[in-house]
Amino acid sequence: MINHKALNSLRQQITIQYDDTAARRDKWIQNNKYYYGNLLNALTFIVGDEANVLQIHCGTGYILNELKPKLGVGVDQSRLQIEIAKTNYPHLSFVHQDLEDFTLSSNQKFDFILMSHIEYIVDLKAVLDKLHPYCHEHTRIILTYYNYLWEPLVKAAEKLRIKFPQVFHNWMSEHDIDNFLTLSNYEKVVTRGLILWPFNIPILSILLNRYIARLPFFRKFSMMRLTVGKTIDTRQQEYSVSVVVP
């Protein structure tokens, strides 16, 4: 984790904002069921049921619970959101820690590690580096994030209060995400667009998200992106050289 006065101040502002919005978070999710339903459909397709799941940036625990994990652990920097998560989903485990410097008490390995809304994380590489002890050879890292092409619309939505306002947006392209994965010793498996239109308008939403969003030109304009990565076996990167002198 990069320790710098300005970055630490930004981290503190983000935490304060998440605490301030904690009481309204679940109501916001209920009011935006179409968006969260599409997101969960994509995640469930990958994760399935009865998997061991670790979620970084778990908020109030809604998404982790909906994934129906065999073992579910959520980490968030907001103390108030973690308290709500523990109350709503006592069968899951929630930890209040800094996302960039967290440590779990057990050595549990997870099948899937979900990192939600990574654009709100100051030092993404620090978080990725922290995940290795909790991975086995088949673990998949799932990152969800806004498409940087939507930056003007996202900012407008925040001003119009149709999206939760954020202190910080760390806008990244697909190429940036690939580089972060490589630097942290992961390999990208796939990247896909999730939602072209986040609101439920009969017929139009189905047309846009189910059909048009899959067309080659329109894929790059999807609002949400999902990238799946996997750990790299460093043993395969060890090379040896034999020198034969006749």
C-alpha atoms as an extended CHARMM CRD file, in Angstrom:
* protein
*
       246  EXT
         1         1  MET       CA              0.0000000000        0.0000000000        0.0000000000  PROA      1               0.0000000000
         2         2  ILE       CA              1.3300000000        3.4310000000       -0.9460000000  PROA      2               0.0000000000
         3         3  ASN       CA              1.4470000000        5.6320000000        2.1460000000  PROA      3               0.0000000000
         4         4  HSD       CA              1.1960000000        9.2980000000        1.2700000000  PROA      4               0.0000000000
         5         5  LYS       CA             -0.5130000000       12.1380000000        3.0910000000  PROA      5               0.0000000000
         6         6  ALA       CA             -2.7610000000       13.0240000000        0.1550000000  PROA      6               0.0000000000
         7         7  LEU       CA             -3.6920000000        9.3910000000       -0.5600000000  PROA      7               0.0000000000
         8         8  ASN       CA             -4.3580000000        8.6400000000        3.1100000000  PROA      8               0.0000000000
         9         9  SER       CA             -6.6170000000       11.6990000000        3.2800000000  PROA      9               0.0000000000
        10        10  LEU       CA             -8.4960000000       10.4370000000        0.2130000000  PROA      10              0.0000000000
        11        11  ARG       CA             -8.9030000000        6.9890000000        1.7800000000  PROA      11              0.0000000000
        12        12  GLN       CA            -10.3350000000        8.6040000000        4.9040000000  PROA      12              0.0000000000
        13        13  GLN       CA            -12.8060000000       10.6600000000        2.8640000000  PROA      13              0.0000000000
        14        14  ILE       CA            -13.9950000000        7.5420000000        1.0380000000  PROA      14              0.0000000000
        15        15  THR       CA            -14.5160000000        5.6930000000        4.3290000000  PROA      15              0.0000000000
        16        16  ILE       CA            -16.4530000000        8.6010000000        5.8330000000  PROA      16              0.0000000000
        17        17  GLN       CA            -18.7080000000        8.7640000000        2.7990000000  PROA      17              0.0000000000
        18        18  TYR       CA            -19.4260000000        5.0190000000        2.9160000000  PROA      18              0.0000000000
        19        19  ASP       CA            -20.3020000000        5.3270000000        6.6010000000  PROA      19              0.0000000000
        20        20  ASP       CA            -22.5990000000        8.2730000000        5.8450000000  PROA      20              0.0000000000
        21        21  THR       CA            -24.4850000000        6.3200000000        3.1710000000  PROA      21              0.0000000000
        22        22  ALA       CA            -24.6080000000        2.9870000000        5.0430000000  PROA      22              0.0000000000
        23        23  ALA       CA            -28.1760000000        3.4030000000        6.3310000000  PROA      23              0.0000000000
        24        24  ARG       CA            -29.4640000000        4.1300000000        2.8100000000  PROA      24              0.0000000000
        25        25  ARG       CA            -27.5340000000        1.4480000000        0.9670000000  PROA      25              0.0000000000
        26        26  ASP       CA            -30.0420000000       -1.3970000000        1.1170000000  PROA      26              0.0000000000
        27        27  LYS       CA            -32.9350000000        0.8770000000        0.1430000000  PROA      27              0.0000000000
        28        28  TRP       CA            -30.9150000000        2.0540000000       -2.8420000000  PROA      28              0.0000000000
        29        29  ILE       CA            -30.3640000000       -1.5420000000       -3.9200000000  PROA      29              0.0000000000
        30        30  GLN       CA            -34.0820000000       -2.3010000000       -3.6340000000  PROA      30              0.0000000000
        31        31  ASN       CA            -34.8850000000        0.7470000000       -5.7530000000  PROA      31              0.0000000000
        32        32  ASN       CA            -32.4730000000       -0.4300000000       -8.4520000000  PROA      32              0.0000000000
        33        33  LYS       CA            -33.3570000000       -4.1120000000       -8.6590000000  PROA      33              0.0000000000
        34        34  TYR       CA            -33.0570000000       -4.2150000000      -12.4370000000  PROA      34              0.0000000000
        35        35  TYR       CA            -29.4130000000       -3.1370000000      -12.3930000000  PROA      35              0.0000000000
        36        36  TYR       CA            -28.4510000000       -5.4060000000       -9.5020000000  PROA      36              0.0000000000
        37        37  GLY       CA            -30.4300000000       -8.2810000000      -10.9940000000  PROA      37              0.0000000000
        38        38  ASN       CA            -28.4050000000       -8.1040000000      -14.2120000000  PROA      38              0.0000000000
        39        39  LEU       CA            -25.1600000000       -7.8680000000      -12.2510000000  PROA      39              0.0000000000
        40        40  LEU       CA            -26.0810000000      -10.8830000000      -10.1200000000  PROA      40              0.0000000000
        41        41  ASN       CA            -27.0770000000      -12.9340000000      -13.1730000000  PROA      41              0.0000000000
        42        42  ALA       CA            -23.6050000000      -12.4480000000      -14.6220000000  PROA      42              0.0000000000
        43        43  LEU       CA            -21.8660000000      -13.2370000000      -11.3250000000  PROA      43              0.0000000000
        44        44  THR       CA            -24.0140000000      -16.2880000000      -10.5820000000  PROA      44              0.0000000000
        45        45  PHE       CA            -23.2740000000      -17.7010000000      -14.0330000000  PROA      45              0.0000000000
        46        46  ILE       CA            -19.5540000000      -17.6440000000      -13.1550000000  PROA      46              0.0000000000
        47        47  VAL       CA            -19.6390000000      -18.4890000000       -9.4500000000  PROA      47              0.0000000000
        48        48  GLY       CA            -22.5410000000      -20.9410000000       -9.2610000000  PROA      48              0.0000000000
        49        49  ASP       CA            -23.7950000000      -22.1950000000       -5.8870000000  PROA      49              0.0000000000
        50        50  GLU       CA            -21.9850000000      -23.5980000000       -2.8840000000  PROA      50              0.0000000000
        51        51  ALA       CA            -18.6000000000      -22.0340000000       -3.6410000000  PROA      51              0.0000000000
        52        52  ASN       CA            -16.1970000000      -20.4700000000       -1.1640000000  PROA      52              0.0000000000
        53        53  VAL       CA            -16.3710000000      -16.7540000000       -1.9190000000  PROA      53              0.0000000000
        54        54  LEU       CA            -14.4030000000      -13.7840000000       -0.6120000000  PROA      54              0.0000000000
        55        55  GLN       CA            -15.7820000000      -10.3610000000       -1.5250000000  PROA      55              0.0000000000
        56        56  ILE       CA            -13.6200000000       -7.2670000000       -1.2950000000  PROA      56              0.0000000000
        57        57  HSD       CA            -15.6760000000       -4.0840000000       -0.9430000000  PROA      57              0.0000000000
        58        58  CYS       CA            -18.7120000000       -6.0590000000        0.2210000000  PROA      58              0.0000000000
        59        59  GLY       CA            -20.7730000000       -3.1070000000        1.4860000000  PROA      59              0.0000000000
        60        60  THR       CA            -23.8510000000       -4.2590000000        3.3830000000  PROA      60              0.0000000000
        61        61  GLY       CA            -23.4270000000       -7.8380000000        2.1390000000  PROA      61              0.0000000000
        62        62  TYR       CA            -26.3210000000       -8.0040000000       -0.3360000000  PROA      62              0.0000000000
        63        63  ILE       CA            -24.3830000000       -9.3490000000       -3.3280000000  PROA      63              0.0000000000
        64        64  LEU       CA            -22.3830000000      -11.8520000000       -1.2660000000  PROA      64              0.0000000000
        65        65  ASN       CA            -25.5760000000      -13.2490000000        0.2410000000  PROA      65              0.0000000000
        66        66  GLU       CA            -27.3060000000      -13.5090000000       -3.1500000000  PROA      66              0.0000000000
        67        67  LEU       CA            -24.4150000000      -15.6000000000       -4.4710000000  PROA      67              0.0000000000
        68        68  LYS       CA            -25.3760000000      -18.2810000000       -1.8940000000  PROA      68              0.0000000000
        69        69  PRO       CA            -21.8080000000      -19.2970000000       -1.0240000000  PROA      69              0.0000000000
        70        70  LYS       CA            -20.8820000000      -22.3820000000        0.9620000000  PROA      70              0.0000000000
        71        71  LEU       CA            -18.4560000000      -20.1180000000        2.8100000000  PROA      71              0.0000000000
        72        72  GLY       CA            -18.8580000000      -16.3690000000        2.3910000000  PROA      72              0.0000000000
        73        73  VAL       CA            -16.4830000000      -13.7290000000        3.7510000000  PROA      73              0.0000000000
        74        74  GLY       CA            -16.8270000000      -10.0010000000        3.0860000000  PROA      74              0.0000000000
        75        75  VAL       CA            -14.2890000000       -7.2360000000        3.7300000000  PROA      75              0.0000000000
        76        76  ASP       CA            -15.0500000000       -3.5190000000        3.7540000000  PROA      76              0.0000000000
        77        77  GLN       CA            -13.4960000000       -0.3490000000        5.1600000000  PROA      77              0.0000000000
        78        78  SER       CA            -16.8600000000        1.0300000000        6.3020000000  PROA      78              0.0000000000
        79        79  ARG       CA            -17.5530000000        0.0500000000        9.9020000000  PROA      79              0.0000000000
        80        80  LEU       CA            -21.2530000000        0.9510000000        9.6430000000  PROA      80              0.0000000000
        81        81  GLN       CA            -21.8180000000       -1.0550000000        6.4650000000  PROA      81              0.0000000000
        82        82  ILE       CA            -20.1190000000       -4.0670000000        8.0400000000  PROA      82              0.0000000000
        83        83  GLU       CA            -22.3650000000       -3.7560000000       11.1030000000  PROA      83              0.0000000000
        84        84  ILE       CA            -25.4480000000       -3.8000000000        8.8440000000  PROA      84              0.0000000000
        85        85  ALA       CA            -24.0730000000       -6.8030000000        6.9390000000  PROA      85              0.0000000000
        86        86  LYS       CA            -23.4900000000       -8.7510000000       10.1700000000  PROA      86              0.0000000000
        87        87  THR       CA            -27.0430000000       -7.9980000000       11.3150000000  PROA      87              0.0000000000
        88        88  ASN       CA            -28.7030000000       -8.8990000000        8.0030000000  PROA      88              0.0000000000
        89        89  TYR       CA            -26.6450000000      -11.9830000000        7.1700000000  PROA      89              0.0000000000
        90        90  PRO       CA            -25.3870000000      -13.6420000000       10.3790000000  PROA      90              0.0000000000
        91        91  HSD       CA            -24.6260000000      -16.8760000000        8.4850000000  PROA      91              0.0000000000
        92        92  LEU       CA            -21.8460000000      -15.0620000000        6.5960000000  PROA      92              0.0000000000
        93        93  SER       CA            -18.5940000000      -13.6070000000        7.9360000000  PROA      93              0.0000000000
        94        94  PHE       CA            -17.7880000000       -9.9170000000        7.6220000000  PROA      94              0.0000000000
        95        95  VAL       CA            -14.5530000000       -8.1460000000        8.4650000000  PROA      95              0.0000000000
        96        96  HSD       CA            -14.0140000000       -4.4250000000        9.0090000000  PROA      96              0.0000000000
        97        97  GLN       CA            -10.5320000000       -3.7150000000        7.6730000000  PROA      97              0.0000000000
        98        98  ASP       CA             -8.6710000000       -1.4990000000        5.2400000000  PROA      98              0.0000000000
        99        99  LEU       CA             -9.1400000000       -2.9690000000        1.7610000000  PROA      99              0.0000000000
       100       100  GLU       CA             -5.5230000000       -2.2940000000        0.8480000000  PROA      100             0.0000000000
       101       101  ASP       CA             -4.0340000000       -3.8290000000        3.9750000000  PROA      101             0.0000000000
       102       102  PHE       CA             -6.3920000000       -6.5160000000        5.2320000000  PROA      102             0.0000000000
       103       103  THR       CA             -5.5300000000       -9.8280000000        6.8590000000  PROA      103             0.0000000000
       104       104  LEU       CA             -7.9760000000      -12.6580000000        7.5110000000  PROA      104             0.0000000000
       105       105  SER       CA             -7.6020000000      -14.6660000000       10.6940000000  PROA      105             0.0000000000
       106       106  SER       CA             -7.8070000000      -18.0240000000        8.9460000000  PROA      106             0.0000000000
       107       107  ASN       CA             -5.7790000000      -19.5050000000        6.0930000000  PROA      107             0.0000000000
       108       108  GLN       CA             -8.9400000000      -20.3660000000        4.1600000000  PROA      108             0.0000000000
       109       109  LYS       CA             -8.5730000000      -20.6580000000        0.3950000000  PROA      109             0.0000000000
       110       110  PHE       CA            -11.4060000000      -19.3510000000       -1.7580000000  PROA      110             0.0000000000
       111       111  ASP       CA            -12.7870000000      -20.5670000000       -5.0840000000  PROA      111             0.0000000000
       112       112  PHE       CA            -13.7470000000      -17.0470000000       -6.1380000000  PROA      112             0.0000000000
       113       113  ILE       CA            -12.5920000000      -13.6400000000       -4.9700000000  PROA      113             0.0000000000
       114       114  LEU       CA            -14.9230000000      -10.8460000000       -6.0250000000  PROA      114             0.0000000000
       115       115  MET       CA            -13.6680000000       -7.2630000000       -6.0880000000  PROA      115             0.0000000000
       116       116  SER       CA            -16.6350000000       -4.9260000000       -6.4700000000  PROA      116             0.0000000000
       117       117  HSD       CA            -16.4230000000       -1.3910000000       -7.8720000000  PROA      117             0.0000000000
       118       118  ILE       CA            -12.6540000000       -1.2850000000       -8.0460000000  PROA      118             0.0000000000
       119       119  GLU       CA            -12.7350000000        2.3040000000       -9.2890000000  PROA      119             0.0000000000
       120       120  TYR       CA            -13.3360000000        3.3480000000       -5.6610000000  PROA      120             0.0000000000
       121       121  ILE       CA            -10.0530000000        1.7660000000       -4.5220000000  PROA      121             0.0000000000
       122       122  VAL       CA             -7.0490000000        4.0820000000       -4.2780000000  PROA      122             0.0000000000
       123       123  ASP       CA             -4.2820000000        1.4830000000       -4.6870000000  PROA      123             0.0000000000
       124       124  LEU       CA             -5.6500000000       -1.4320000000       -6.6970000000  PROA      124             0.0000000000
       125       125  LYS       CA             -2.3320000000       -3.2520000000       -6.9490000000  PROA      125             0.0000000000
       126       126  ALA       CA             -2.0000000000       -3.3370000000       -3.1510000000  PROA      126             0.0000000000
       127       127  VAL       CA             -5.3430000000       -5.1530000000       -2.9010000000  PROA      127             0.0000000000
       128       128  LEU       CA             -4.4760000000       -7.6080000000       -5.6690000000  PROA      128             0.0000000000
       129       129  ASP       CA             -1.1620000000       -8.3800000000       -3.9800000000  PROA      129             0.0000000000
       130       130  LYS       CA             -2.9980000000       -9.1310000000       -0.7230000000  PROA      130             0.0000000000
       131       131  LEU       CA             -5.1690000000      -11.8110000000       -2.3300000000  PROA      131             0.0000000000
       132       132  HSD       CA             -2.5110000000      -14.4360000000       -3.0870000000  PROA      132             0.0000000000
       133       133  PRO       CA             -2.5250000000      -16.1490000000        0.3500000000  PROA      133             0.0000000000
       134       134  TYR       CA             -6.2460000000      -16.8330000000       -0.0930000000  PROA      134             0.0000000000
       135       135  CYS       CA             -5.9800000000      -18.3820000000       -3.5590000000  PROA      135             0.0000000000
       136       136  HSD       CA             -5.5610000000      -21.9990000000       -4.5660000000  PROA      136             0.0000000000
       137       137  GLU       CA             -4.4940000000      -23.0570000000       -8.0530000000  PROA      137             0.0000000000
       138       138  HSD       CA             -8.0510000000      -22.8830000000       -9.4320000000  PROA      138             0.0000000000
       139       139  THR       CA             -9.1490000000      -19.6220000000       -7.7660000000  PROA      139             0.0000000000
       140       140  ARG       CA            -10.7180000000      -17.0500000000      -10.0480000000  PROA      140             0.0000000000
       141       141  ILE       CA            -10.4720000000      -13.3030000000       -9.3580000000  PROA      141             0.0000000000
       142       142  ILE       CA            -13.5550000000      -11.3760000000      -10.5150000000  PROA      142             0.0000000000
       143       143  LEU       CA            -13.3740000000       -7.6080000000      -10.9020000000  PROA      143             0.0000000000
       144       144  THR       CA            -16.4240000000       -5.4490000000      -11.6300000000  PROA      144             0.0000000000
       145       145  TYR       CA            -16.0330000000       -1.8160000000      -12.5990000000  PROA      145             0.0000000000
       146       146  TYR       CA            -17.5160000000        1.0200000000      -14.6120000000  PROA      146             0.0000000000
       147       147  ASN       CA            -16.5510000000        1.4690000000      -18.2230000000  PROA      147             0.0000000000
       148       148  TYR       CA            -14.3870000000        4.6090000000      -18.3380000000  PROA      148             0.0000000000
       149       149  LEU       CA            -16.3000000000        5.7380000000      -21.4540000000  PROA      149             0.0000000000
       150       150  TRP       CA            -19.2780000000        6.3060000000      -19.1380000000  PROA      150             0.0000000000
       151       151  GLU       CA            -17.4260000000        8.8400000000      -16.9740000000  PROA      151             0.0000000000
       152       152  PRO       CA            -19.4520000000       11.9160000000      -18.1140000000  PROA      152             0.0000000000
       153       153  LEU       CA            -22.7680000000       10.0690000000      -17.7120000000  PROA      153             0.0000000000
       154       154  VAL       CA            -21.8240000000        8.6780000000      -14.2910000000  PROA      154             0.0000000000
       155       155  LYS       CA            -20.8830000000       12.1330000000      -13.0340000000  PROA      155             0.0000000000
       156       156  ALA       CA            -24.1300000000       13.5470000000      -14.4150000000  PROA      156             0.0000000000
       157       157  ALA       CA            -26.1110000000       10.7610000000      -12.7250000000  PROA      157             0.0000000000
       158       158  GLU       CA            -24.4680000000       11.6010000000       -9.3940000000  PROA      158             0.0000000000
       159       159  LYS       CA            -25.4070000000       15.2570000000       -9.7340000000  PROA      159             0.0000000000
       160       160  LEU       CA            -28.9930000000       14.2830000000      -10.5650000000  PROA      160             0.0000000000
       161       161  ARG       CA            -29.0190000000       11.9040000000       -7.5540000000  PROA      161             0.0000000000
       162       162  ILE       CA            -29.9120000000        8.8580000000       -9.6330000000  PROA      162             0.0000000000
       163       163  LYS       CA            -26.6030000000        7.3190000000       -8.5610000000  PROA      163             0.0000000000
       164       164  PHE       CA            -24.8270000000        7.3360000000       -5.2180000000  PROA      164             0.0000000000
       165       165  PRO       CA            -22.2700000000       10.1850000000       -5.2900000000  PROA      165             0.0000000000
       166       166  GLN       CA            -18.6360000000        9.1920000000       -4.8030000000  PROA      166             0.0000000000
       167       167  VAL       CA            -15.6450000000       11.1160000000       -3.5050000000  PROA      167             0.0000000000
       168       168  PHE       CA            -13.2730000000        9.3360000000       -5.8520000000  PROA      168             0.0000000000
       169       169  HSD       CA            -13.3670000000        7.5370000000       -9.1980000000  PROA      169             0.0000000000
       170       170  ASN       CA            -10.2330000000        5.6920000000      -10.2840000000  PROA      170             0.0000000000
       171       171  TRP       CA            -11.2290000000        5.3630000000      -13.9430000000  PROA      171             0.0000000000
       172       172  MET       CA             -9.4090000000        2.5200000000      -15.6960000000  PROA      172             0.0000000000
       173       173  SER       CA             -9.5550000000        0.9790000000      -19.1290000000  PROA      173             0.0000000000
       174       174  GLU       CA             -9.5480000000       -2.7320000000      -19.8850000000  PROA      174             0.0000000000
       175       175  HSD       CA             -5.8730000000       -2.4010000000      -20.8060000000  PROA      175             0.0000000000
       176       176  ASP       CA             -5.1500000000       -0.8280000000      -17.3870000000  PROA      176             0.0000000000
       177       177  ILE       CA             -6.8810000000       -3.7330000000      -15.6290000000  PROA      177             0.0000000000
       178       178  ASP       CA             -4.8590000000       -6.2380000000      -17.6560000000  PROA      178             0.0000000000
       179       179  ASN       CA             -1.6410000000       -4.4880000000      -16.6330000000  PROA      179             0.0000000000
       180       180  PHE       CA             -2.5640000000       -4.4630000000      -12.9470000000  PROA      180             0.0000000000
       181       181  LEU       CA             -3.3080000000       -8.1850000000      -13.0830000000  PROA      181             0.0000000000
       182       182  THR       CA              0.0270000000       -8.8830000000      -14.7630000000  PROA      182             0.0000000000
       183       183  LEU       CA              1.9760000000       -6.7560000000      -12.2700000000  PROA      183             0.0000000000
       184       184  SER       CA              0.3570000000       -8.6450000000       -9.3880000000  PROA      184             0.0000000000
       185       185  ASN       CA              1.0870000000      -12.0810000000      -10.8900000000  PROA      185             0.0000000000
       186       186  TYR       CA             -2.3240000000      -12.8540000000      -12.3270000000  PROA      186             0.0000000000
       187       187  GLU       CA             -3.4300000000      -13.7150000000      -15.8250000000  PROA      187             0.0000000000
       188       188  LYS       CA             -6.6120000000      -12.4600000000      -17.4500000000  PROA      188             0.0000000000
       189       189  VAL       CA             -9.0920000000      -15.1460000000      -18.4820000000  PROA      189             0.0000000000
       190       190  VAL       CA            -11.8390000000      -13.0070000000      -20.0090000000  PROA      190             0.0000000000
       191       191  THR       CA            -13.3780000000       -9.5320000000      -20.0130000000  PROA      191             0.0000000000
       192       192  ARG       CA            -16.9950000000       -8.8990000000      -20.9230000000  PROA      192             0.0000000000
       193       193  GLY       CA            -19.5140000000       -6.0830000000      -20.8740000000  PROA      193             0.0000000000
       194       194  LEU       CA            -22.4990000000       -6.4760000000      -18.5730000000  PROA      194             0.0000000000
       195       195  ILE       CA            -25.0670000000       -3.7180000000      -18.8850000000  PROA      195             0.0000000000
       196       196  LEU       CA            -25.6480000000       -1.3090000000      -21.7500000000  PROA      196             0.0000000000
       197       197  TRP       CA            -28.7390000000        0.3020000000      -20.1960000000  PROA      197             0.0000000000
       198       198  PRO       CA            -29.1380000000        0.1890000000      -16.3630000000  PROA      198             0.0000000000
       199       199  PHE       CA            -32.8320000000        1.1060000000      -16.1010000000  PROA      199             0.0000000000
       200       200  ASN       CA            -35.8780000000       -1.0880000000      -16.5850000000  PROA      200             0.0000000000
       201       201  ILE       CA            -37.9150000000        0.1570000000      -19.5220000000  PROA      201             0.0000000000
       202       202  PRO       CA            -40.2030000000       -2.5840000000      -20.8880000000  PROA      202             0.0000000000
       203       203  ILE       CA            -39.0290000000       -4.0360000000      -24.2110000000  PROA      203             0.0000000000
       204       204  LEU       CA            -36.3240000000       -1.3760000000      -24.6730000000  PROA      204             0.0000000000
       205       205  SER       CA            -34.1520000000       -2.6730000000      -21.8160000000  PROA      205             0.0000000000
       206       206  ILE       CA            -34.3900000000       -6.2630000000      -23.0720000000  PROA      206             0.0000000000
       207       207  LEU       CA            -33.5510000000       -5.1490000000      -26.5970000000  PROA      207             0.0000000000
       208       208  LEU       CA            -30.5270000000       -3.1210000000      -25.4820000000  PROA      208             0.0000000000
       209       209  ASN       CA            -29.0400000000       -5.4590000000      -22.8560000000  PROA      209             0.0000000000
       210       210  ARG       CA            -29.8600000000       -8.8690000000      -24.3070000000  PROA      210             0.0000000000
       211       211  TYR       CA            -29.2940000000       -8.2580000000      -28.0010000000  PROA      211             0.0000000000
       212       212  ILE       CA            -27.6990000000       -4.9470000000      -28.9820000000  PROA      212             0.0000000000
       213       213  ALA       CA            -25.0970000000       -5.0880000000      -26.1910000000  PROA      213             0.0000000000
       214       214  ARG       CA            -23.7260000000       -8.3020000000      -27.6890000000  PROA      214             0.0000000000
       215       215  LEU       CA            -23.0600000000       -6.8110000000      -31.1110000000  PROA      215             0.0000000000
       216       216  PRO       CA            -19.3510000000       -6.1730000000      -31.8250000000  PROA      216             0.0000000000
       217       217  PHE       CA            -19.5320000000       -2.3760000000      -32.0950000000  PROA      217             0.0000000000
       218       218  PHE       CA            -21.7480000000       -1.8670000000      -29.0410000000  PROA      218             0.0000000000
       219       219  ARG       CA            -19.8540000000       -4.1920000000      -26.6910000000  PROA      219             0.0000000000
       220       220  LYS       CA            -17.2790000000       -1.5480000000      -25.8480000000  PROA      220             0.0000000000
       221       221  PHE       CA            -20.0060000000        0.8680000000      -24.7140000000  PROA      221             0.0000000000
       222       222  SER       CA            -21.4580000000       -1.3310000000      -21.9480000000  PROA      222             0.0000000000
       223       223  MET       CA            -21.7230000000        0.5590000000      -18.6560000000  PROA      223             0.0000000000
       224       224  MET       CA            -20.2770000000       -2.1960000000      -16.4690000000  PROA      224             0.0000000000
       225       225  ARG       CA            -17.2930000000       -4.3790000000      -17.2250000000  PROA      225             0.0000000000
       226       226  LEU       CA            -16.3690000000       -7.7130000000      -15.6830000000  PROA      226             0.0000000000
       227       227  THR       CA            -12.8710000000       -9.1610000000      -15.8200000000  PROA      227             0.0000000000
       228       228  VAL       CA            -11.9460000000      -12.6520000000      -14.6260000000  PROA      228             0.0000000000
       229       229  GLY       CA             -8.3430000000      -13.4480000000      -13.7550000000  PROA      229             0.0000000000
       230       230  LYS       CA             -6.4320000000      -16.3950000000      -12.3610000000  PROA      230             0.0000000000
       231       231  THR       CA             -3.2070000000      -16.8540000000      -10.4720000000  PROA      231             0.0000000000
       232       232  ILE       CA             -0.0180000000      -17.6310000000      -12.3550000000  PROA      232             0.0000000000
       233       233  ASP       CA              1.9800000000      -20.6640000000      -11.2810000000  PROA      233             0.0000000000
       234       234  THR       CA              5.3580000000      -19.0460000000      -10.7050000000  PROA      234             0.0000000000
       235       235  ARG       CA              7.0060000000      -22.4430000000      -10.7680000000  PROA      235             0.0000000000
       236       236  GLN       CA              6.3410000000      -22.5100000000      -14.5100000000  PROA      236             0.0000000000
       237       237  GLN       CA              8.3300000000      -19.2940000000      -14.8610000000  PROA      237             0.0000000000
       238       238  GLU       CA             11.5460000000      -20.7440000000      -13.4370000000  PROA      238             0.0000000000
       239       239  TYR       CA             13.9810000000      -21.4500000000      -16.2210000000  PROA      239             0.0000000000
       240       240  SER       CA             17.3150000000      -23.2030000000      -16.2170000000  PROA      240             0.0000000000
       241       241  VAL       CA             20.1540000000      -23.1890000000      -18.7230000000  PROA      241             0.0000000000
       242       242  SER       CA             22.5960000000      -25.9710000000      -19.3950000000  PROA      242             0.0000000000
       243       243  VAL       CA             25.9430000000      -25.1240000000      -20.9360000000  PROA      243             0.0000000000
       244       244  VAL       CA             27.6560000000      -28.0000000000      -22.7150000000  PROA      244             0.0000000000
       245       245  VAL       CA             31.3350000000      -27.5720000000      -23.3860000000  PROA      245             0.0000000000
       246       246  PRO       CA             32.6760000000      -30.0860000000      -25.9610000000  PROA      246             0.0000000000
